[in-house]
Short mmCIF file of C-alpha atoms and ligand atoms in Angstrom, two decimals:
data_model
loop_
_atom_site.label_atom_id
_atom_site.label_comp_id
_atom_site.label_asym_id
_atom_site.label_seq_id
_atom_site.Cartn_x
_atom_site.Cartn_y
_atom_site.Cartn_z
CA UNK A 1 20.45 -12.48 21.11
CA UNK A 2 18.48 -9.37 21.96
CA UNK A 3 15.22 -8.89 21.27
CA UNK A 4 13.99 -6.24 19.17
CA UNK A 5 10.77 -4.53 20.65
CA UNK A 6 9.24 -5.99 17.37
CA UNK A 7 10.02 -9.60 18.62
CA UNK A 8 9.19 -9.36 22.49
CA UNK A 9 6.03 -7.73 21.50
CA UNK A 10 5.05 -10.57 19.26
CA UNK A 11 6.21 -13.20 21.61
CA UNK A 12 3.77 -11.81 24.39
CA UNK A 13 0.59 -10.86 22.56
CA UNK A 14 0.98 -14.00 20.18
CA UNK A 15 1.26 -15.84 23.94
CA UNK A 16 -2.31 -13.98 24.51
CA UNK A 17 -3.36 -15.02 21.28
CA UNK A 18 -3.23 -18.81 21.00
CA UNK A 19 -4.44 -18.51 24.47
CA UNK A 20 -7.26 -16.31 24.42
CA UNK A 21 -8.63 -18.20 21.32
CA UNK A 22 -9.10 -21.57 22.76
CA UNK A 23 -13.07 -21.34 22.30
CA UNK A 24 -14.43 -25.35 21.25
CA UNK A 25 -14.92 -24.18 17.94
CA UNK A 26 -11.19 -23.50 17.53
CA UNK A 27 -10.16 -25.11 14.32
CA UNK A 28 -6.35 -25.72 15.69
CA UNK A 29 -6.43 -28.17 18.26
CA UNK A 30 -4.59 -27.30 21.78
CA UNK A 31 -1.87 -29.12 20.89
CA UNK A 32 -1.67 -27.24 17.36
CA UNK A 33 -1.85 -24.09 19.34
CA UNK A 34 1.13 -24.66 21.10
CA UNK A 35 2.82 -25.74 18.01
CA UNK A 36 2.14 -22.72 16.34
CA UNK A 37 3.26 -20.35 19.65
CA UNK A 38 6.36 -21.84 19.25
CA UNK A 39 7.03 -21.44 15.57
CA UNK A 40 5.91 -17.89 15.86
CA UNK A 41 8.71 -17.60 18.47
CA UNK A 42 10.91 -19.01 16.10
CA UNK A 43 9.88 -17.39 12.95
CA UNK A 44 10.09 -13.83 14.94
CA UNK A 45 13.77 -14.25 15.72
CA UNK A 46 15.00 -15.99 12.74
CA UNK A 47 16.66 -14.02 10.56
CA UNK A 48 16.52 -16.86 7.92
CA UNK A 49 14.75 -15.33 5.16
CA UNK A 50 17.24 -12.57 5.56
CA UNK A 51 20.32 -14.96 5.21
CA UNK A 52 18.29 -16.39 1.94
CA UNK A 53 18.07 -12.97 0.12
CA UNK A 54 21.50 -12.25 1.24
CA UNK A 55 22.50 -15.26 -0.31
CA UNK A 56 20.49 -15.22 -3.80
CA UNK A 57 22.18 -11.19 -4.13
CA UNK A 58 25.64 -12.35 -3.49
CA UNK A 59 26.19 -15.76 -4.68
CA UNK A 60 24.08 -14.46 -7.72
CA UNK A 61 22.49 -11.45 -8.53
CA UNK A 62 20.83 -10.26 -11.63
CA UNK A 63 18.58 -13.36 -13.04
CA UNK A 64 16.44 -12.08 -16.33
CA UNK A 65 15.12 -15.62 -17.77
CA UNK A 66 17.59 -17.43 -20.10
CA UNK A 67 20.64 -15.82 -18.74
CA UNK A 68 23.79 -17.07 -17.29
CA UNK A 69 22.32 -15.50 -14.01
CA UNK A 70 18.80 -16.91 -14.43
CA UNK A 71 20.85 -20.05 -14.76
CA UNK A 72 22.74 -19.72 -11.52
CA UNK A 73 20.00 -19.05 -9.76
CA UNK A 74 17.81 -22.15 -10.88
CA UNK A 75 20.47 -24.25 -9.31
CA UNK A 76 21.14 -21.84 -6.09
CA UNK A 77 16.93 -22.16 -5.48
CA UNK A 78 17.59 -26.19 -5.71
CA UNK A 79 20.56 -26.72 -4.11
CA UNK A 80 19.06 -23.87 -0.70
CA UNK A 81 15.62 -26.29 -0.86
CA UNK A 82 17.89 -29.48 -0.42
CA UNK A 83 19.90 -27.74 2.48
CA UNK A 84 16.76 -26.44 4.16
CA UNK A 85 15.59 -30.06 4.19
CA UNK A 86 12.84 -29.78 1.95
CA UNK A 87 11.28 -33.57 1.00
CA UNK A 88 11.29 -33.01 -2.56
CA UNK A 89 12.88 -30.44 -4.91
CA UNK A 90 12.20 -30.13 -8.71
CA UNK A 91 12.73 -27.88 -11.48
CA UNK A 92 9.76 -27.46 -14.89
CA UNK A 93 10.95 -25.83 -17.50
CA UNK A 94 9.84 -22.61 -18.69
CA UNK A 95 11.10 -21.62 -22.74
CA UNK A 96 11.05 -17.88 -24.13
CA UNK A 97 12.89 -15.62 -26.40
CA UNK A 98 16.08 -14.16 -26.16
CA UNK A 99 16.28 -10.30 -25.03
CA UNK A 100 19.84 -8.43 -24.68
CA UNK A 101 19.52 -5.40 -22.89
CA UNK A 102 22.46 -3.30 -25.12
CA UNK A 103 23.12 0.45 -24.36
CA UNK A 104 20.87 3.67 -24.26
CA UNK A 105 21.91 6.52 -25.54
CA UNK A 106 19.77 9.84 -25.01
CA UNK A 107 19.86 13.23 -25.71
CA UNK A 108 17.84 16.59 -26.27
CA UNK A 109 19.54 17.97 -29.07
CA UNK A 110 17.30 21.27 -29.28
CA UNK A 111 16.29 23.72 -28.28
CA UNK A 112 18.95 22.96 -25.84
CA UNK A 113 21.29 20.20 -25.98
CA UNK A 114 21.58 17.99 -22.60
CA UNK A 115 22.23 14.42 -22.23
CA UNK A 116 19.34 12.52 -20.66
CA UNK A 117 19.41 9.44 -18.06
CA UNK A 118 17.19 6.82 -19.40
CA UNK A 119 17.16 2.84 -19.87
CA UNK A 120 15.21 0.57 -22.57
CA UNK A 121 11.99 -0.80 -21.37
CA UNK A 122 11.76 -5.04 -21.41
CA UNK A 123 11.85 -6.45 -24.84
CA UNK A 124 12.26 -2.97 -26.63
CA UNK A 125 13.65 -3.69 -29.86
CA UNK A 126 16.71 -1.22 -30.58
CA UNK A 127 16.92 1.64 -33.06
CA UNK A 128 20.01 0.49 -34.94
CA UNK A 129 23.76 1.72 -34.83
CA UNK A 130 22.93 5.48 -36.77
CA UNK A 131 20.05 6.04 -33.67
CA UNK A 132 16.87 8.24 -34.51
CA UNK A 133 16.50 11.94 -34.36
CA UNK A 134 12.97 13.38 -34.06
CA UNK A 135 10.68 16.06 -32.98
CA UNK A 136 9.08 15.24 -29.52
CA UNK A 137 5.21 15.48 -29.31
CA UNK A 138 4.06 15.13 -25.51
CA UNK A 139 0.95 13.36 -23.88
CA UNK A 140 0.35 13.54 -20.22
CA UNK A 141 -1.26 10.33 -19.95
CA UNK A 142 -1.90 7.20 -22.48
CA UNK A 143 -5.24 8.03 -22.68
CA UNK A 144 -4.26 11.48 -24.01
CA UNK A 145 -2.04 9.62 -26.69
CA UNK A 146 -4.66 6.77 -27.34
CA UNK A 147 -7.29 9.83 -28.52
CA UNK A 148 -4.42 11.81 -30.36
CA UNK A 149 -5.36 12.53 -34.46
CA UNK A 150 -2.53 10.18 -36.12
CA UNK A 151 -1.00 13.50 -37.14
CA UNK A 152 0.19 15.15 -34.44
CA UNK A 153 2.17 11.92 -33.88
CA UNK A 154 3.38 10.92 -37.20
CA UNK A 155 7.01 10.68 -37.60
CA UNK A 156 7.19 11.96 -33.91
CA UNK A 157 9.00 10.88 -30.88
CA UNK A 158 6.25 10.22 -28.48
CA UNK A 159 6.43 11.59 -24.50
CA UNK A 160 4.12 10.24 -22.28
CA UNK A 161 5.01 12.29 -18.63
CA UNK A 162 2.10 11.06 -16.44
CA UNK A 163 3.89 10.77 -12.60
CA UNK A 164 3.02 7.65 -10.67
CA UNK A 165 1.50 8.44 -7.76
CA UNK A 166 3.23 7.37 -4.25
CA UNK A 167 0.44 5.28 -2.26
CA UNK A 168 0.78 2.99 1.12
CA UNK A 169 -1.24 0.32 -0.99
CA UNK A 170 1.27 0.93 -4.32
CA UNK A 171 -1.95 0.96 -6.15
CA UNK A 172 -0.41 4.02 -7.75
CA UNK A 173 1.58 1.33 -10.20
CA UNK A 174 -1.34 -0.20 -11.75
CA UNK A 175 -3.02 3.41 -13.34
CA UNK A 176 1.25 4.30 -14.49
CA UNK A 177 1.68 0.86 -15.72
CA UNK A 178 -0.72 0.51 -18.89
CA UNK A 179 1.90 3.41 -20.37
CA UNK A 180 4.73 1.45 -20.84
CA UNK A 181 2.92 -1.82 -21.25
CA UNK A 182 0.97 -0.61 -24.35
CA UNK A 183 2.55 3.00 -25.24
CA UNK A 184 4.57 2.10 -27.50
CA UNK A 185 2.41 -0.03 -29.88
CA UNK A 186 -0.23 3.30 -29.48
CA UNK A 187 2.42 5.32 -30.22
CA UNK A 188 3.44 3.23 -33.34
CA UNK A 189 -0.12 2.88 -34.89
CA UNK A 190 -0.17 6.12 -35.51
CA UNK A 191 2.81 6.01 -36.88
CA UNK A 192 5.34 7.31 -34.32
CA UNK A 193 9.03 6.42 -34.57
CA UNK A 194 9.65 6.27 -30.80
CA UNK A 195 8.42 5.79 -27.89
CA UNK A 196 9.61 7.76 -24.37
CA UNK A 197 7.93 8.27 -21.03
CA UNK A 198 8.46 9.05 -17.61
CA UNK A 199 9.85 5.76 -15.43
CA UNK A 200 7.20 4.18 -13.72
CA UNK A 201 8.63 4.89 -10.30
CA UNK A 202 8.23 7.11 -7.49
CA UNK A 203 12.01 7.85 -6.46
CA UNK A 204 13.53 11.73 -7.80
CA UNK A 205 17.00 9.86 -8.35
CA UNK A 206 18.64 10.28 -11.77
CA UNK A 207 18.03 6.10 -12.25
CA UNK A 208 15.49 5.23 -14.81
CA UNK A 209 12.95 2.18 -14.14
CA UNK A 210 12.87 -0.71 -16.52
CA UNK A 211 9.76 -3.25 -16.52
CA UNK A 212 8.10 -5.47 -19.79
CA UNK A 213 6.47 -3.35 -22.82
CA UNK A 214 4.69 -5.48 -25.44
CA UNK A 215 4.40 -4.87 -28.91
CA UNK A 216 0.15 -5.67 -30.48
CA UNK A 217 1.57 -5.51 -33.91
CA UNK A 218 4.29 -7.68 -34.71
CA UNK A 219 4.43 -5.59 -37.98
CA UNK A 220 5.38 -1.81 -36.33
CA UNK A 221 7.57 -2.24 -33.71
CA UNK A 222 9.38 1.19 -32.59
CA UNK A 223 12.12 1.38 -29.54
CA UNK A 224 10.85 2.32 -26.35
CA UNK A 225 12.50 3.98 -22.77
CA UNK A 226 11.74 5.39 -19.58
CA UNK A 227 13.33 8.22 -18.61
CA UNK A 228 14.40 8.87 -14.92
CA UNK A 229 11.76 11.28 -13.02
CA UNK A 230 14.42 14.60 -13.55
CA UNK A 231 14.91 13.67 -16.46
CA UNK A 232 11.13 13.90 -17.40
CA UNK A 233 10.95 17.08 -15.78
CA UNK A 234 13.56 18.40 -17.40
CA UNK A 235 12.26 17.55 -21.04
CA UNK A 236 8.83 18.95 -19.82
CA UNK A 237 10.62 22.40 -18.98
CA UNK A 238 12.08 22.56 -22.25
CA UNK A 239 9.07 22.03 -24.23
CA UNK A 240 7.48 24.72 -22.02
CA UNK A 241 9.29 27.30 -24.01
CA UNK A 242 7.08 26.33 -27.14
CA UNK A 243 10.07 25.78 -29.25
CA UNK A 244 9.94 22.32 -31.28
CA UNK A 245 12.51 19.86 -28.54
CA UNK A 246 14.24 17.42 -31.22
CA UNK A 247 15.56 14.11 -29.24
CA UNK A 248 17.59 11.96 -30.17
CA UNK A 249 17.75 7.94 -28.94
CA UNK A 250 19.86 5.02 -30.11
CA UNK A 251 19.20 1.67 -28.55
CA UNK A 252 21.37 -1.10 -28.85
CA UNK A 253 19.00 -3.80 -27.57
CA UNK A 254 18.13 -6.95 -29.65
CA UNK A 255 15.24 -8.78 -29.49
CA UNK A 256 15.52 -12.57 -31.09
CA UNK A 257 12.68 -14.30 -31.34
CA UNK A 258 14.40 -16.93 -33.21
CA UNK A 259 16.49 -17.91 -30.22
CA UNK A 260 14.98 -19.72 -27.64
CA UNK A 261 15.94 -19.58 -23.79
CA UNK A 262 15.69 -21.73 -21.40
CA UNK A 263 14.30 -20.84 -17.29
CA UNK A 264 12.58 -22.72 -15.13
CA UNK A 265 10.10 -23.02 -11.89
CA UNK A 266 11.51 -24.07 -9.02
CA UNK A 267 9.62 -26.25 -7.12
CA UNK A 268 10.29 -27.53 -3.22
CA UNK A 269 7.63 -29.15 -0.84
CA UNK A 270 7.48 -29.94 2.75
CA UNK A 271 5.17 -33.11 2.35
CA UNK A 272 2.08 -33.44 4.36
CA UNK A 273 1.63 -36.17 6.68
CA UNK A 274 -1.82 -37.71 6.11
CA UNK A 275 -3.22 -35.50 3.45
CA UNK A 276 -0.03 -35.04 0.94
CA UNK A 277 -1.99 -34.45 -2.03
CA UNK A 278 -3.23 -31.34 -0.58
CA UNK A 279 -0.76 -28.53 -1.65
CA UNK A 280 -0.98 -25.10 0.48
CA UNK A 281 1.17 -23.26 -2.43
CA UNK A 282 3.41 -19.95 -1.51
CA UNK A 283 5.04 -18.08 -4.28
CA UNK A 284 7.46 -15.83 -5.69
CA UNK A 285 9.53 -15.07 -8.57
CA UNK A 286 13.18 -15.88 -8.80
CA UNK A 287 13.60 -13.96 -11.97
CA UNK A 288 14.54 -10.52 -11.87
CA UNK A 289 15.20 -7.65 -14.11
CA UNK A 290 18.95 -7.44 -15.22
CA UNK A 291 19.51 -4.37 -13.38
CA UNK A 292 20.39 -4.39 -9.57
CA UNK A 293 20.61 -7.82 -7.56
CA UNK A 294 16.98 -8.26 -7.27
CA UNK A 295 16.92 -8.10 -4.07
CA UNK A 296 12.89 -6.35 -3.07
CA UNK A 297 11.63 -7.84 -6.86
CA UNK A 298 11.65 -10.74 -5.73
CA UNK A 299 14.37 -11.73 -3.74
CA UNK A 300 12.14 -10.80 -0.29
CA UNK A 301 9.57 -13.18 -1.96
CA UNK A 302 12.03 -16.15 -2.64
CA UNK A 303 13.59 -15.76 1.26
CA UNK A 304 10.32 -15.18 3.03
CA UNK A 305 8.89 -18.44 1.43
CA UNK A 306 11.72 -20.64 1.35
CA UNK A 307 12.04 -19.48 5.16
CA UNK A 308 8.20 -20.55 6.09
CA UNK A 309 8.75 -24.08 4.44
CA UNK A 310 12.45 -24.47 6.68
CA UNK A 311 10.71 -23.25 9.57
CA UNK A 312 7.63 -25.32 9.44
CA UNK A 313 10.31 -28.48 8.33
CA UNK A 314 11.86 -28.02 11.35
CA UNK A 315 8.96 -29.29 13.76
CA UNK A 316 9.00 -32.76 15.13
CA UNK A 317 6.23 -33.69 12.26
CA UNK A 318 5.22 -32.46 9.30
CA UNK A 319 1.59 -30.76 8.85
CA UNK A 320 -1.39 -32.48 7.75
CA UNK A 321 -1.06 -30.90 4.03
CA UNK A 322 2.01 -30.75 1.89
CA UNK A 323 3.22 -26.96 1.33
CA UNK A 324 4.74 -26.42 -1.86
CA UNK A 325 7.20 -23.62 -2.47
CA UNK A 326 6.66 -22.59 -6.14
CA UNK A 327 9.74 -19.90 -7.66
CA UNK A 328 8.27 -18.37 -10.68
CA UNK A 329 10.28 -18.64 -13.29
CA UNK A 330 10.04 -15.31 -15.72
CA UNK A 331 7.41 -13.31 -14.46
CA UNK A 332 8.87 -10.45 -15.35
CA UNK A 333 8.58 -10.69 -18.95
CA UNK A 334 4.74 -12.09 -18.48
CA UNK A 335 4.33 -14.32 -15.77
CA UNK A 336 5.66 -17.26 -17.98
CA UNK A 337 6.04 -19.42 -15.20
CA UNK A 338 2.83 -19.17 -13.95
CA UNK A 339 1.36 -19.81 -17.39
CA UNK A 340 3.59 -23.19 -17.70
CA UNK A 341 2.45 -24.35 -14.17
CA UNK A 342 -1.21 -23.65 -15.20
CA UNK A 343 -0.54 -26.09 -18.50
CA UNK A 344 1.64 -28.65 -16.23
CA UNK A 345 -0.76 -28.61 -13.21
CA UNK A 346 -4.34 -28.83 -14.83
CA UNK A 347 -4.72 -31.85 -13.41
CA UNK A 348 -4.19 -31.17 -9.43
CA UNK A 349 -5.33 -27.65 -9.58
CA UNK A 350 -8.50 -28.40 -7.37
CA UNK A 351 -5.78 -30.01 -5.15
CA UNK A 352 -4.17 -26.73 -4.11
CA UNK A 353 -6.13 -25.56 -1.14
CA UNK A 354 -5.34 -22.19 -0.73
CA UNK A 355 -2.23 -20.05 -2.40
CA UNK A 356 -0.60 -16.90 -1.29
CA UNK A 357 2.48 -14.92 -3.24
CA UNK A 358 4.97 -12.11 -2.13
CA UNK A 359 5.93 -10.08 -4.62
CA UNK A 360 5.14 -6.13 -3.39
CA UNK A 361 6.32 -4.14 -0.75
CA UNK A 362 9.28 -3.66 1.28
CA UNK A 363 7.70 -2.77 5.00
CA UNK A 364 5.35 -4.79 7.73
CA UNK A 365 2.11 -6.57 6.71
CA UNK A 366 -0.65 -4.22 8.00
CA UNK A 367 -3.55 -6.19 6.41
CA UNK A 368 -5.15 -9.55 5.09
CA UNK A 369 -7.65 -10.73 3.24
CA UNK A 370 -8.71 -13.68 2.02
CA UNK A 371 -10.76 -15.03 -0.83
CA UNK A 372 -12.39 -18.35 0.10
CA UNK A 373 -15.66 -19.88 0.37
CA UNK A 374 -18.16 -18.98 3.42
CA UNK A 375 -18.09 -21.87 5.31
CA UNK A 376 -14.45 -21.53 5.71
CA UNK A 377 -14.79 -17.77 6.73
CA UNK A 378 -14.78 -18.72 11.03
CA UNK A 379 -11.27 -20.52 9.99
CA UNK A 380 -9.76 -16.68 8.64
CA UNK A 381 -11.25 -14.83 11.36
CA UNK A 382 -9.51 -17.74 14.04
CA UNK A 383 -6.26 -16.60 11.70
CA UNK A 384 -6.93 -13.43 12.15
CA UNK A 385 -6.63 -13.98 15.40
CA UNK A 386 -3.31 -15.20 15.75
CA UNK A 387 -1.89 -12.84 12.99
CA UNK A 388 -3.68 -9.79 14.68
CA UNK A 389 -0.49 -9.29 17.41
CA UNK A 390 2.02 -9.35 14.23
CA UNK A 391 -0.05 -5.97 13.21
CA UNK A 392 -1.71 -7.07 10.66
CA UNK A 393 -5.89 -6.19 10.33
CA UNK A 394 -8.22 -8.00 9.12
CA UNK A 395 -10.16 -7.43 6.14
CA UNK A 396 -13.26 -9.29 5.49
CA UNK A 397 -14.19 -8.24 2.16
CA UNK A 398 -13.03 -12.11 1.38
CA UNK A 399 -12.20 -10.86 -2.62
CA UNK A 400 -8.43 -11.22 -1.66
CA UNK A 401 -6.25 -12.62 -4.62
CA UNK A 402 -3.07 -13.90 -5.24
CA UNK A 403 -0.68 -11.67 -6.04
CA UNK A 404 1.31 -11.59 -9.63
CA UNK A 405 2.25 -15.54 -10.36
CA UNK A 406 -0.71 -16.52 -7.69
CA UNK A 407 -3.42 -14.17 -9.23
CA UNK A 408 -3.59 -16.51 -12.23
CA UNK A 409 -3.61 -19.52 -10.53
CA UNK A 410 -6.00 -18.00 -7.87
CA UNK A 411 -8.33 -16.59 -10.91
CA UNK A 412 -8.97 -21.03 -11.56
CA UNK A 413 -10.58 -21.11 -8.51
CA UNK A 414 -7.60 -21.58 -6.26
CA UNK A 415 -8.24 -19.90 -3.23
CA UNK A 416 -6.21 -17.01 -1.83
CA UNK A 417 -4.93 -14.92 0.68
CA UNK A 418 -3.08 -11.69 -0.19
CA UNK A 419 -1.02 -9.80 2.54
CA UNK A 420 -0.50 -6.18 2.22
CA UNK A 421 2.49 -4.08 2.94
CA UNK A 422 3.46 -0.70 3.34
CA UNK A 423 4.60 0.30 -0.14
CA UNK A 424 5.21 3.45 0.20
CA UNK A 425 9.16 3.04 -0.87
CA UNK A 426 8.84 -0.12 -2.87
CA UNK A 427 8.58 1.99 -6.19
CA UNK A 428 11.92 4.15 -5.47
CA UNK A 429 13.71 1.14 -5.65
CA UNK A 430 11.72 -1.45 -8.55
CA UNK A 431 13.59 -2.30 -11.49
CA UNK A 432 16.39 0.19 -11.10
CA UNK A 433 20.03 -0.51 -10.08
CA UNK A 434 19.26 0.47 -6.68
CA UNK A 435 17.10 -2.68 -6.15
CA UNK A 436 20.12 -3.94 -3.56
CA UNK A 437 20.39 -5.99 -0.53
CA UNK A 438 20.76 -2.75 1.86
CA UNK A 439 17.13 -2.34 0.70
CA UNK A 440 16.09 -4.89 2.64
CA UNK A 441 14.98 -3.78 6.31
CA UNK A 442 15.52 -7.07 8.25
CA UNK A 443 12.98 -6.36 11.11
CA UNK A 444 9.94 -5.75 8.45
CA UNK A 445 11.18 -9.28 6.25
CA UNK A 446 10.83 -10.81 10.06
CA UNK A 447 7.76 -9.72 10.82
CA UNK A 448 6.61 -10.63 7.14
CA UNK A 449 8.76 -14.21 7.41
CA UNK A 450 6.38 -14.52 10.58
CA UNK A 451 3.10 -13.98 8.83
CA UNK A 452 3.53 -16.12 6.30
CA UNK A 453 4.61 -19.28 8.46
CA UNK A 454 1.71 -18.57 10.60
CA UNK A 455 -0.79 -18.73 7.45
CA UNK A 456 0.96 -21.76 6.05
CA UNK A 457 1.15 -23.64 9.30
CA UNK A 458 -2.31 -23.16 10.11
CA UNK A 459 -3.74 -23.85 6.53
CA UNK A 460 -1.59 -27.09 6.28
CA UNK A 461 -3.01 -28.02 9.67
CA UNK A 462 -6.71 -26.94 9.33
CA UNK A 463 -9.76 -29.24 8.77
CA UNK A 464 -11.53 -27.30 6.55
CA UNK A 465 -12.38 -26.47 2.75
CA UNK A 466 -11.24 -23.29 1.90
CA UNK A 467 -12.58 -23.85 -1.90
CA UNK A 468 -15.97 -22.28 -3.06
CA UNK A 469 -18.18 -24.73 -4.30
CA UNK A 470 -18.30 -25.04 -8.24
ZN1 LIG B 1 8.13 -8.85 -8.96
ZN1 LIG B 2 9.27 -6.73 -11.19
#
């Protein structure tokens, strides 16, 4: 095989690394140290987590909770764990509604007609077969709606345009995202009859971004879409020329509470050898949006921590502390799986040592940070140490949290590490078609494979309470 100048790069400072830091006070013992030089070697060449997402896109693809694909892929995750030689491999079941996706259709019909490329937000309900016809009244942002008179919006389509912004840290989603989690409903209080707005996405393709809305009031419920980035633009030029712009929208999506669906979590653990009931937990989601293969939401996630767990299997004995692979099971639609393993794991939460998810980004690590108590801070800098040659810095502000699935269970007091990659292209791609497997840049889901099997070898092997005192 030949080496990337990613891998020899790694293999010689990470060499320096577990070398240089051989102070007394090392928390890895000598022996540990050379363990860990050697599964860095391995986890920097393996293209395993890369063979795992390839896998999960081609043997299944599309896996929104409840359907046939969210189905296949519940029994791809347990059958992978059993031939990665996991110890134990479980499903807990995760129930929700049922949500069909059905068609968009969208149009300006004046001042002048053009068809428009959009797709139903998560859990919209639909508009019926005859579609609705309206004028459009625009908001730049949802605060702008949220302190509109009722009037202006009455009977009204509603337009919210506000751009995400692209950002290395993707913190850009979070101030786009409260539109089309909540627009609607604001839209519908006062007394809108639907709801439209700019994708929450940073690519200028024609694709429109899907991603959960929620209704507050069961009682008004109006249809709701995103509209690809041109598209927005387009609609904005129109209503430039101060003419009324009448849209029209039929969705054919169904929303049936009454039906029940079944997902699940996906559970696999490498057991520990003398302190088993210690659980280092690392997450993702194996749901994914019905659009595209999910490969970058999540399937990065699912590889990169299935790959950790094989890797760190693979050694002649198994870490001190058991580390549990947890797949979410339909975070997308509100990190249901999460919730469920809150209610099933009360019990052994203050077992779970420390907890780290993927579920952002589709370049290198460039930072970590932790959220654990002091005592335990020389224990992250010595990681910091050995993760420093993979690239990644070190930041101490210790107020690190899990991300999506992992932030809940890391708001109980679970403590966390949260890796950060670039982002910068993440949000092109997110819940759109285009979220493929040629997305996937296998040097960066190396390097990121690598990170994570260095943080969950050395918190399975450390001596040391990473928990804040109560
Ligand atoms: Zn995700
Ligand atoms: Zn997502």
């Amino acid at each position: 095989m030949i080496k990337t100048a990613f891998q020899t790069s790694v293999l010689l400072l990470t060499t320096l690394a577990t070398t240089v830091f051989a102070s007394e006070s090392s928390v890895l013992t000598k022996a540990q140290r050379a363990e860990l030089q050697q599964l860095t070697t391995t986890a920097s060449t393996s293209d395993l987590s890369y063979q795992i997402v390839e896998s999960l896109t081609t043997e299944v693809g599309a896996r929104m909770i409840g359907t046939e694909g969210d189905k296949r892929a519940i029994k791809w995750a347990v059958d992978k764990m059993n031939a990665l030689g996991f110890d134990k491999v479980w499903t807990e079941e995760v129930a929700h509604f049922q949500w069909i996706r059905g068609d968009v259709e969208a149009k300006i019909t004046a001042p002048f007609p053009q068809p428009i490329k959009a797709i139903a937000l998560g859990e919209s309900v639909g508009t019926g077969e005859q579609g609705i016809e309206a004028d459009v009244v625009h908001f730049a942002t949802l605060a702008d709606l949220e302190a509109a008179d009722a009037t202006r919006v009455d009977g009204k389509i509603v337009f919210v345009s506000y751009r995400m912004e692209r950002l290395k840290t993707g913190r850009g989603y979070g101030k786009a995202v409260g539109a089309r989690v909540r627009g609607a409903s604001v839209a519908a209080e006062k007394g809108a009859v639907g709801f439209i707005m700019r994708s929450v996405g940073t690519a200028n393709n024609r694709l429109a971004h899907t991603g959960i809305t929620r209704y507050q009031n069961d009682e008004r419920r109006i249809p709701a879409v995103a509209l690809s980035n041109p598209d927005a633009d387009l609609l904005i030029n129109q209503l430039k020329r101060n003419k009324p712009v009448r849209f029209f929208l039929k969705v054919t999506a169904m929303r049936n509470e009454v039906v029940t669906v079944k997902g699940a979590n996906v559970i696999g653990e490498i057991t520990g050898s003398q302190w088993p009931e210690q659980i280092v937990a690392l997450g993702a989601h194996l749901d994914s949006w019905d659009v595209g293969t999910g490969a970058i939401d999540d399937g990065l996630g699912v590889g990169m921590v299935m790959a950790t767990a094989a890797h760190i299997g693979q050694l002649d004995k198994r870490p001190k502390r058991t580390i549990r692979v947890i797949l979410f099971a339909g975070e997308e639609v509100g990190l249901l799986g999460a919730k469920q393993y809150l209610i099933d794991h009360q019990a052994t939460l203050k077992d779970h040592v420390i907890a780290a998810e993927w579920d952002f980004g589709l370049g290198k690590i460039y930072s970590m940070q932790a959220n654990v108590a002091e005592p335990a801070i020389p224990a992250i800098d010595e990681l910091a140490s050995y993760l420093a040659p993979l690239g990644v810095a070190y930041n101490t502000a210790n107020q690190g949290r899990g991300q999506s699935d992992m932030g809940l269970i890391t708001d109980q007091g679970v403590p966390a590490m949260n890796f950060t990659p670039d982002g910068l292209r993440y949000f092109d791609i997110h819940h759109t078609e285009n979220d493929t497997l040629d997305k996937v840049v296998p040097e960066d889901l190396q390097q990121n494979t690598a990170v994570y099997t260095i943080f969950a070898y050395f918190a399975a092997q450390a001596d040391v309470e990473f928990r804040k005192a109560n």
